Amino acid sequence: MLFLFLGDPKTTRLNIISFQKKYAEQNIIVRNEIESISEFLKKSAGASLFGGASLLLIETKKNDAELKEEITLKELSQFGKDSDIAITITENLPKTHPLRKLISEEGKLIEAAEVPKSVFPFLDALSSKNPGRVFSELEKLLNDGNEPVFVNLMVAYALRNLVRVKFGAVAGINPYVVKKTKARVDGFSEEKLKALFLKVKENDKAFKSGENEKRLLQTLVYAFIN
């Protein structure tokens, strides 16, 4: 089957990471950017015959000329009957684009909105190291149906802001966020930031192996605020 992930970059990547959890890591094949979509499909098509890849991942851009070529669309349709193929475009795609038409007829569209505002109280409590509030906000996010992998990546988002402000790389960050972060960044040493990034990465791997996701998040939050 064909799957098309579109829209806001952060949320689209979160969606595709969450989607991949349904497949064993060894059963996923990712297209190398230097090969065409057509080459990738032909190379990977037979893998599932021997218990190999059950998901083919293609990340591309809306101006990729191949996506408008009839032969490529036919190949996606053909190979999508035997394998799951996920196409990721971290932009909006015009309603008239040929790929949208193919997906509407033979696949599933997962279109991402921007990161919900409901996550910001959690991030604010996290960065300010407010223990009473942060665990309450974490519980709200999980109870509202947010995937643990999403919350984990939001922690990474908070860490990236701290690192960028700490080392002066603030271009593109909202000035209000920069001001608030500057008041908090001294509470995070370079060693602590590295350790927290490592913990986020470890959580990603642990989620795939079925470990207790809520407990892992609570442990990460505890490490963040202490």
PDB file of C-alpha atoms in Angstrom:
ATOM      1  CA  MET A   1       0.000   0.000   0.000  1.00  0.00           C
ATOM      2  CA  LEU A   2       1.068   3.586  -0.606  1.00  0.00           C
ATOM      3  CA  PHE A   3       1.306   6.149   2.202  1.00  0.00           C
ATOM      4  CA  LEU A   4       1.988   9.858   1.695  1.00  0.00           C
ATOM      5  CA  PHE A   5       3.191  11.953   4.654  1.00  0.00           C
ATOM      6  CA  LEU A   6       2.895  15.691   4.028  1.00  0.00           C
ATOM      7  CA  GLY A   7       3.151  19.058   5.735  1.00  0.00           C
ATOM      8  CA  ASP A   8       4.860  20.713   8.701  1.00  0.00           C
ATOM      9  CA  PRO A   9       8.428  19.302   8.891  1.00  0.00           C
ATOM     10  CA  LYS A  10       8.518  18.581  12.641  1.00  0.00           C
ATOM     11  CA  THR A  11       5.108  16.932  12.771  1.00  0.00           C
ATOM     12  CA  THR A  12       5.603  15.015   9.515  1.00  0.00           C
ATOM     13  CA  ARG A  13       8.842  13.498  10.828  1.00  0.00           C
ATOM     14  CA  LEU A  14       7.119  12.601  14.085  1.00  0.00           C
ATOM     15  CA  ASN A  15       4.325  10.935  12.123  1.00  0.00           C
ATOM     16  CA  ILE A  16       6.699   8.859  10.011  1.00  0.00           C
ATOM     17  CA  ILE A  17       8.746   7.805  13.070  1.00  0.00           C
ATOM     18  CA  SER A  18       5.562   6.700  14.819  1.00  0.00           C
ATOM     19  CA  PHE A  19       4.434   4.871  11.656  1.00  0.00           C
ATOM     20  CA  GLN A  20       7.748   2.977  11.378  1.00  0.00           C
ATOM     21  CA  LYS A  21       7.218   1.441  14.817  1.00  0.00           C
ATOM     22  CA  LYS A  22       4.814  -1.034  13.199  1.00  0.00           C
ATOM     23  CA  TYR A  23       7.728  -2.615  11.334  1.00  0.00           C
ATOM     24  CA  ALA A  24      10.830  -4.415  12.546  1.00  0.00           C
ATOM     25  CA  GLU A  25      13.924  -2.271  12.013  1.00  0.00           C
ATOM     26  CA  GLN A  26      15.529  -4.875   9.747  1.00  0.00           C
ATOM     27  CA  ASN A  27      12.416  -4.858   7.524  1.00  0.00           C
ATOM     28  CA  ILE A  28      12.758  -1.190   6.499  1.00  0.00           C
ATOM     29  CA  ILE A  29      14.651   0.000   3.422  1.00  0.00           C
ATOM     30  CA  VAL A  30      15.410   3.727   3.045  1.00  0.00           C
ATOM     31  CA  ARG A  31      16.097   5.294  -0.335  1.00  0.00           C
ATOM     32  CA  ASN A  32      19.537   6.822  -0.815  1.00  0.00           C
ATOM     33  CA  GLU A  33      19.080  10.403  -2.067  1.00  0.00           C
ATOM     34  CA  ILE A  34      21.460   9.877  -4.987  1.00  0.00           C
ATOM     35  CA  GLU A  35      19.303   7.150  -6.560  1.00  0.00           C
ATOM     36  CA  SER A  36      16.102   7.837  -8.433  1.00  0.00           C
ATOM     37  CA  ILE A  37      12.755   6.664  -7.086  1.00  0.00           C
ATOM     38  CA  SER A  38      12.473   4.287 -10.032  1.00  0.00           C
ATOM     39  CA  GLU A  39      15.914   2.745  -9.346  1.00  0.00           C
ATOM     40  CA  PHE A  40      15.103   2.388  -5.653  1.00  0.00           C
ATOM     41  CA  LEU A  41      11.792   0.621  -6.303  1.00  0.00           C
ATOM     42  CA  LYS A  42      13.324  -1.844  -8.770  1.00  0.00           C
ATOM     43  CA  LYS A  43      16.266  -2.584  -6.446  1.00  0.00           C
ATOM     44  CA  SER A  44      14.107  -3.068  -3.351  1.00  0.00           C
ATOM     45  CA  ALA A  45      11.049  -4.773  -4.825  1.00  0.00           C
ATOM     46  CA  GLY A  46      12.265  -8.342  -4.392  1.00  0.00           C
ATOM     47  CA  ALA A  47      13.439  -7.982  -0.806  1.00  0.00           C
ATOM     48  CA  SER A  48      10.108  -8.932   0.744  1.00  0.00           C
ATOM     49  CA  LEU A  49      10.122 -12.251  -1.151  1.00  0.00           C
ATOM     50  CA  PHE A  50      12.714 -13.559   1.299  1.00  0.00           C
ATOM     51  CA  GLY A  51      11.338 -12.104   4.527  1.00  0.00           C
ATOM     52  CA  GLY A  52      13.263  -8.852   4.045  1.00  0.00           C
ATOM     53  CA  ALA A  53      11.924  -5.327   3.845  1.00  0.00           C
ATOM     54  CA  SER A  54       8.216  -4.834   4.351  1.00  0.00           C
ATOM     55  CA  LEU A  55       8.413  -1.030   4.272  1.00  0.00           C
ATOM     56  CA  LEU A  56      10.122   1.137   1.650  1.00  0.00           C
ATOM     57  CA  LEU A  57      10.834   4.734   2.742  1.00  0.00           C
ATOM     58  CA  ILE A  58      11.173   7.569   0.236  1.00  0.00           C
ATOM     59  CA  GLU A  59      11.900  11.138   1.394  1.00  0.00           C
ATOM     60  CA  THR A  60      11.720  13.717  -1.360  1.00  0.00           C
ATOM     61  CA  LYS A  61      10.576  17.260  -2.242  1.00  0.00           C
ATOM     62  CA  LYS A  62       7.448  18.582  -3.913  1.00  0.00           C
ATOM     63  CA  ASN A  63       9.465  19.816  -6.923  1.00  0.00           C
ATOM     64  CA  ASP A  64      10.885  16.329  -7.608  1.00  0.00           C
ATOM     65  CA  ALA A  65      10.237  15.954 -11.346  1.00  0.00           C
ATOM     66  CA  GLU A  66       9.972  12.156 -11.033  1.00  0.00           C
ATOM     67  CA  LEU A  67       6.764  12.491  -9.032  1.00  0.00           C
ATOM     68  CA  LYS A  68       5.052  13.942 -12.103  1.00  0.00           C
ATOM     69  CA  GLU A  69       6.297  11.302 -14.550  1.00  0.00           C
ATOM     70  CA  GLU A  70       3.702   8.766 -15.584  1.00  0.00           C
ATOM     71  CA  ILE A  71       6.195   5.890 -15.528  1.00  0.00           C
ATOM     72  CA  THR A  72       7.193   6.612 -11.901  1.00  0.00           C
ATOM     73  CA  LEU A  73       3.570   6.864 -10.804  1.00  0.00           C
ATOM     74  CA  LYS A  74       2.834   3.529 -12.500  1.00  0.00           C
ATOM     75  CA  GLU A  75       5.802   1.911 -10.736  1.00  0.00           C
ATOM     76  CA  LEU A  76       4.628   3.244  -7.370  1.00  0.00           C
ATOM     77  CA  SER A  77       1.187   1.815  -8.095  1.00  0.00           C
ATOM     78  CA  GLN A  78       2.636  -1.536  -9.159  1.00  0.00           C
ATOM     79  CA  PHE A  79       5.132  -2.012  -6.313  1.00  0.00           C
ATOM     80  CA  GLY A  80       2.643  -0.630  -3.784  1.00  0.00           C
ATOM     81  CA  LYS A  81       0.521  -3.737  -4.345  1.00  0.00           C
ATOM     82  CA  ASP A  82       3.248  -5.972  -2.903  1.00  0.00           C
ATOM     83  CA  SER A  83       5.048  -3.696  -0.424  1.00  0.00           C
ATOM     84  CA  ASP A  84       4.177  -0.816   1.875  1.00  0.00           C
ATOM     85  CA  ILE A  85       5.725   2.356   0.470  1.00  0.00           C
ATOM     86  CA  ALA A  86       5.862   5.532   2.584  1.00  0.00           C
ATOM     87  CA  ILE A  87       6.650   8.801   0.794  1.00  0.00           C
ATOM     88  CA  THR A  88       7.596  11.788   2.953  1.00  0.00           C
ATOM     89  CA  ILE A  89       7.433  15.396   1.746  1.00  0.00           C
ATOM     90  CA  THR A  90       7.972  17.984   4.493  1.00  0.00           C
ATOM     91  CA  GLU A  91       6.133  20.657   2.512  1.00  0.00           C
ATOM     92  CA  ASN A  92       2.624  21.246   1.234  1.00  0.00           C
ATOM     93  CA  LEU A  93       1.774  19.609  -2.078  1.00  0.00           C
ATOM     94  CA  PRO A  94      -0.618  21.330  -4.531  1.00  0.00           C
ATOM     95  CA  LYS A  95      -4.074  19.756  -4.630  1.00  0.00           C
ATOM     96  CA  THR A  96      -3.665  19.181  -8.380  1.00  0.00           C
ATOM     97  CA  HIS A  97      -0.364  17.287  -8.084  1.00  0.00           C
ATOM     98  CA  PRO A  98      -0.452  13.856  -9.837  1.00  0.00           C
ATOM     99  CA  LEU A  99       0.879  12.104  -6.710  1.00  0.00           C
ATOM    100  CA  ARG A 100      -2.101  13.343  -4.694  1.00  0.00           C
ATOM    101  CA  LYS A 101      -4.420  11.835  -7.288  1.00  0.00           C
ATOM    102  CA  LEU A 102      -2.624   8.471  -7.115  1.00  0.00           C
ATOM    103  CA  ILE A 103      -2.744   8.441  -3.308  1.00  0.00           C
ATOM    104  CA  SER A 104      -6.439   9.351  -3.258  1.00  0.00           C
ATOM    105  CA  GLU A 105      -7.168   6.349  -5.494  1.00  0.00           C
ATOM    106  CA  GLU A 106      -4.745   3.753  -4.138  1.00  0.00           C
ATOM    107  CA  GLY A 107      -3.211   4.919  -0.862  1.00  0.00           C
ATOM    108  CA  LYS A 108      -3.530   6.866   2.357  1.00  0.00           C
ATOM    109  CA  LEU A 109      -2.663  10.524   2.988  1.00  0.00           C
ATOM    110  CA  ILE A 110      -1.311  11.607   6.400  1.00  0.00           C
ATOM    111  CA  GLU A 111      -1.189  15.404   6.321  1.00  0.00           C
ATOM    112  CA  ALA A 112       0.476  17.138   9.273  1.00  0.00           C
ATOM    113  CA  ALA A 113      -0.534  20.389  10.891  1.00  0.00           C
ATOM    114  CA  GLU A 114       1.930  22.450  12.935  1.00  0.00           C
ATOM    115  CA  VAL A 115       3.045  21.210  16.347  1.00  0.00           C
ATOM    116  CA  PRO A 116       0.014  21.691  18.649  1.00  0.00           C
ATOM    117  CA  LYS A 117       0.106  24.599  21.100  1.00  0.00           C
ATOM    118  CA  SER A 118      -0.840  22.178  23.884  1.00  0.00           C
ATOM    119  CA  VAL A 119       2.803  21.020  24.045  1.00  0.00           C
ATOM    120  CA  PHE A 120       4.236  24.423  24.994  1.00  0.00           C
ATOM    121  CA  PRO A 121       3.167  24.422  28.681  1.00  0.00           C
ATOM    122  CA  PHE A 122       5.065  21.137  29.034  1.00  0.00           C
ATOM    123  CA  LEU A 123       8.163  22.559  27.313  1.00  0.00           C
ATOM    124  CA  ASP A 124       8.032  25.715  29.441  1.00  0.00           C
ATOM    125  CA  ALA A 125       7.787  23.697  32.683  1.00  0.00           C
ATOM    126  CA  LEU A 126      10.599  21.453  31.464  1.00  0.00           C
ATOM    127  CA  SER A 127      13.037  24.259  30.608  1.00  0.00           C
ATOM    128  CA  SER A 128      12.264  26.113  33.847  1.00  0.00           C
ATOM    129  CA  LYS A 129      12.826  22.894  35.833  1.00  0.00           C
ATOM    130  CA  ASN A 130       9.439  23.112  37.515  1.00  0.00           C
ATOM    131  CA  PRO A 131       8.914  19.595  38.966  1.00  0.00           C
ATOM    132  CA  GLY A 132       5.347  20.051  40.182  1.00  0.00           C
ATOM    133  CA  ARG A 133       4.114  21.380  36.863  1.00  0.00           C
ATOM    134  CA  VAL A 134       6.179  19.380  34.384  1.00  0.00           C
ATOM    135  CA  PHE A 135       4.906  15.937  35.428  1.00  0.00           C
ATOM    136  CA  SER A 136       1.335  17.241  35.415  1.00  0.00           C
ATOM    137  CA  GLU A 137       1.790  18.595  31.872  1.00  0.00           C
ATOM    138  CA  LEU A 138       3.414  15.322  30.788  1.00  0.00           C
ATOM    139  CA  GLU A 139       0.407  13.402  32.087  1.00  0.00           C
ATOM    140  CA  LYS A 140      -1.953  15.739  30.194  1.00  0.00           C
ATOM    141  CA  LEU A 141      -0.096  15.223  26.917  1.00  0.00           C
ATOM    142  CA  LEU A 142      -0.204  11.437  27.237  1.00  0.00           C
ATOM    143  CA  ASN A 143      -3.855  11.420  28.349  1.00  0.00           C
ATOM    144  CA  ASP A 144      -4.744  13.567  25.323  1.00  0.00           C
ATOM    145  CA  GLY A 145      -3.446  10.785  23.078  1.00  0.00           C
ATOM    146  CA  ASN A 146      -0.028  12.195  22.133  1.00  0.00           C
ATOM    147  CA  GLU A 147       2.382   9.424  21.174  1.00  0.00           C
ATOM    148  CA  PRO A 148       5.337   8.949  23.573  1.00  0.00           C
ATOM    149  CA  VAL A 149       7.669   9.216  20.560  1.00  0.00           C
ATOM    150  CA  PHE A 150       6.195  12.683  19.910  1.00  0.00           C
ATOM    151  CA  VAL A 151       6.786  13.803  23.517  1.00  0.00           C
ATOM    152  CA  ASN A 152      10.323  12.400  23.390  1.00  0.00           C
ATOM    153  CA  LEU A 153      11.093  14.427  20.283  1.00  0.00           C
ATOM    154  CA  MET A 154       9.596  17.529  21.875  1.00  0.00           C
ATOM    155  CA  VAL A 155      12.145  17.103  24.668  1.00  0.00           C
ATOM    156  CA  ALA A 156      14.821  16.997  21.943  1.00  0.00           C
ATOM    157  CA  TYR A 157      13.317  20.210  20.521  1.00  0.00           C
ATOM    158  CA  ALA A 158      13.696  21.907  23.939  1.00  0.00           C
ATOM    159  CA  LEU A 159      17.280  20.652  24.171  1.00  0.00           C
ATOM    160  CA  ARG A 160      18.149  22.015  20.724  1.00  0.00           C
ATOM    161  CA  ASN A 161      16.866  25.457  21.738  1.00  0.00           C
ATOM    162  CA  LEU A 162      18.980  25.371  24.895  1.00  0.00           C
ATOM    163  CA  VAL A 163      22.092  24.375  22.931  1.00  0.00           C
ATOM    164  CA  ARG A 164      21.551  27.026  20.257  1.00  0.00           C
ATOM    165  CA  VAL A 165      21.054  29.795  22.804  1.00  0.00           C
ATOM    166  CA  LYS A 166      23.983  28.598  24.931  1.00  0.00           C
ATOM    167  CA  PHE A 167      26.338  28.865  21.953  1.00  0.00           C
ATOM    168  CA  GLY A 168      24.764  31.927  20.334  1.00  0.00           C
ATOM    169  CA  ALA A 169      23.225  30.232  17.282  1.00  0.00           C
ATOM    170  CA  VAL A 170      19.838  31.921  17.660  1.00  0.00           C
ATOM    171  CA  ALA A 171      19.018  32.819  14.039  1.00  0.00           C
ATOM    172  CA  GLY A 172      15.486  31.722  13.224  1.00  0.00           C
ATOM    173  CA  ILE A 173      14.347  31.279  16.848  1.00  0.00           C
ATOM    174  CA  ASN A 174      11.464  33.433  18.081  1.00  0.00           C
ATOM    175  CA  PRO A 175      13.005  36.376  20.052  1.00  0.00           C
ATOM    176  CA  TYR A 176      10.635  35.714  22.974  1.00  0.00           C
ATOM    177  CA  VAL A 177      11.854  32.100  23.139  1.00  0.00           C
ATOM    178  CA  VAL A 178      15.477  33.301  23.026  1.00  0.00           C
ATOM    179  CA  LYS A 179      14.866  35.727  25.914  1.00  0.00           C
ATOM    180  CA  LYS A 180      13.211  33.078  28.101  1.00  0.00           C
ATOM    181  CA  THR A 181      15.842  30.470  27.260  1.00  0.00           C
ATOM    182  CA  LYS A 182      18.744  32.816  28.066  1.00  0.00           C
ATOM    183  CA  ALA A 183      17.383  33.155  31.592  1.00  0.00           C
ATOM    184  CA  ARG A 184      17.500  29.371  32.022  1.00  0.00           C
ATOM    185  CA  VAL A 185      20.454  28.112  30.010  1.00  0.00           C
ATOM    186  CA  ASP A 186      23.039  28.638  32.766  1.00  0.00           C
ATOM    187  CA  GLY A 187      21.384  25.777  34.647  1.00  0.00           C
ATOM    188  CA  PHE A 188      22.516  23.323  31.956  1.00  0.00           C
ATOM    189  CA  SER A 189      26.179  22.418  31.556  1.00  0.00           C
ATOM    190  CA  GLU A 190      27.507  21.182  28.214  1.00  0.00           C
ATOM    191  CA  GLU A 191      27.994  17.721  29.759  1.00  0.00           C
ATOM    192  CA  LYS A 192      24.391  17.622  30.990  1.00  0.00           C
ATOM    193  CA  LEU A 193      23.019  18.613  27.576  1.00  0.00           C
ATOM    194  CA  LYS A 194      25.054  15.854  25.902  1.00  0.00           C
ATOM    195  CA  ALA A 195      23.795  13.305  28.457  1.00  0.00           C
ATOM    196  CA  LEU A 196      20.179  14.364  27.886  1.00  0.00           C
ATOM    197  CA  PHE A 197      20.524  14.097  24.096  1.00  0.00           C
ATOM    198  CA  LEU A 198      21.923  10.585  24.575  1.00  0.00           C
ATOM    199  CA  LYS A 199      18.944   9.678  26.773  1.00  0.00           C
ATOM    200  CA  VAL A 200      16.503  10.909  24.106  1.00  0.00           C
ATOM    201  CA  LYS A 201      18.286   8.727  21.536  1.00  0.00           C
ATOM    202  CA  GLU A 202      18.193   5.720  23.875  1.00  0.00           C
ATOM    203  CA  ASN A 203      14.455   6.243  24.386  1.00  0.00           C
ATOM    204  CA  ASP A 204      13.847   6.127  20.626  1.00  0.00           C
ATOM    205  CA  LYS A 205      15.485   2.698  20.452  1.00  0.00           C
ATOM    206  CA  ALA A 206      13.750   1.464  23.610  1.00  0.00           C
ATOM    207  CA  PHE A 207      10.295   2.456  22.321  1.00  0.00           C
ATOM    208  CA  LYS A 208      10.785   0.149  19.324  1.00  0.00           C
ATOM    209  CA  SER A 209      11.589  -2.790  21.603  1.00  0.00           C
ATOM    210  CA  GLY A 210       8.351  -2.360  23.558  1.00  0.00           C
ATOM    211  CA  GLU A 211       9.744  -1.037  26.850  1.00  0.00           C
ATOM    212  CA  ASN A 212       7.468   0.919  29.212  1.00  0.00           C
ATOM    213  CA  GLU A 213       7.180   4.200  27.311  1.00  0.00           C
ATOM    214  CA  LYS A 214       5.643   6.274  30.105  1.00  0.00           C
ATOM    215  CA  ARG A 215       8.326   5.213  32.584  1.00  0.00           C
ATOM    216  CA  LEU A 216      11.084   6.059  30.104  1.00  0.00           C
ATOM    217  CA  LEU A 217       9.625   9.533  29.577  1.00  0.00           C
ATOM    218  CA  GLN A 218       9.298  10.115  33.318  1.00  0.00           C
ATOM    219  CA  THR A 219      12.942   9.100  33.804  1.00  0.00           C
ATOM    220  CA  LEU A 220      14.026  11.480  31.021  1.00  0.00           C
ATOM    221  CA  VAL A 221      12.027  14.374  32.496  1.00  0.00           C
ATOM    222  CA  TYR A 222      13.459  13.676  35.966  1.00  0.00           C
ATOM    223  CA  ALA A 223      17.008  13.773  34.530  1.00  0.00           C
ATOM    224  CA  PHE A 224      16.185  17.019  32.699  1.00  0.00           C
ATOM    225  CA  ILE A 225      14.986  18.958  35.753  1.00  0.00           C
ATOM    226  CA  ASN A 226      17.611  17.688  38.232  1.00  0.00           C
TER     227      ASN A 226
END
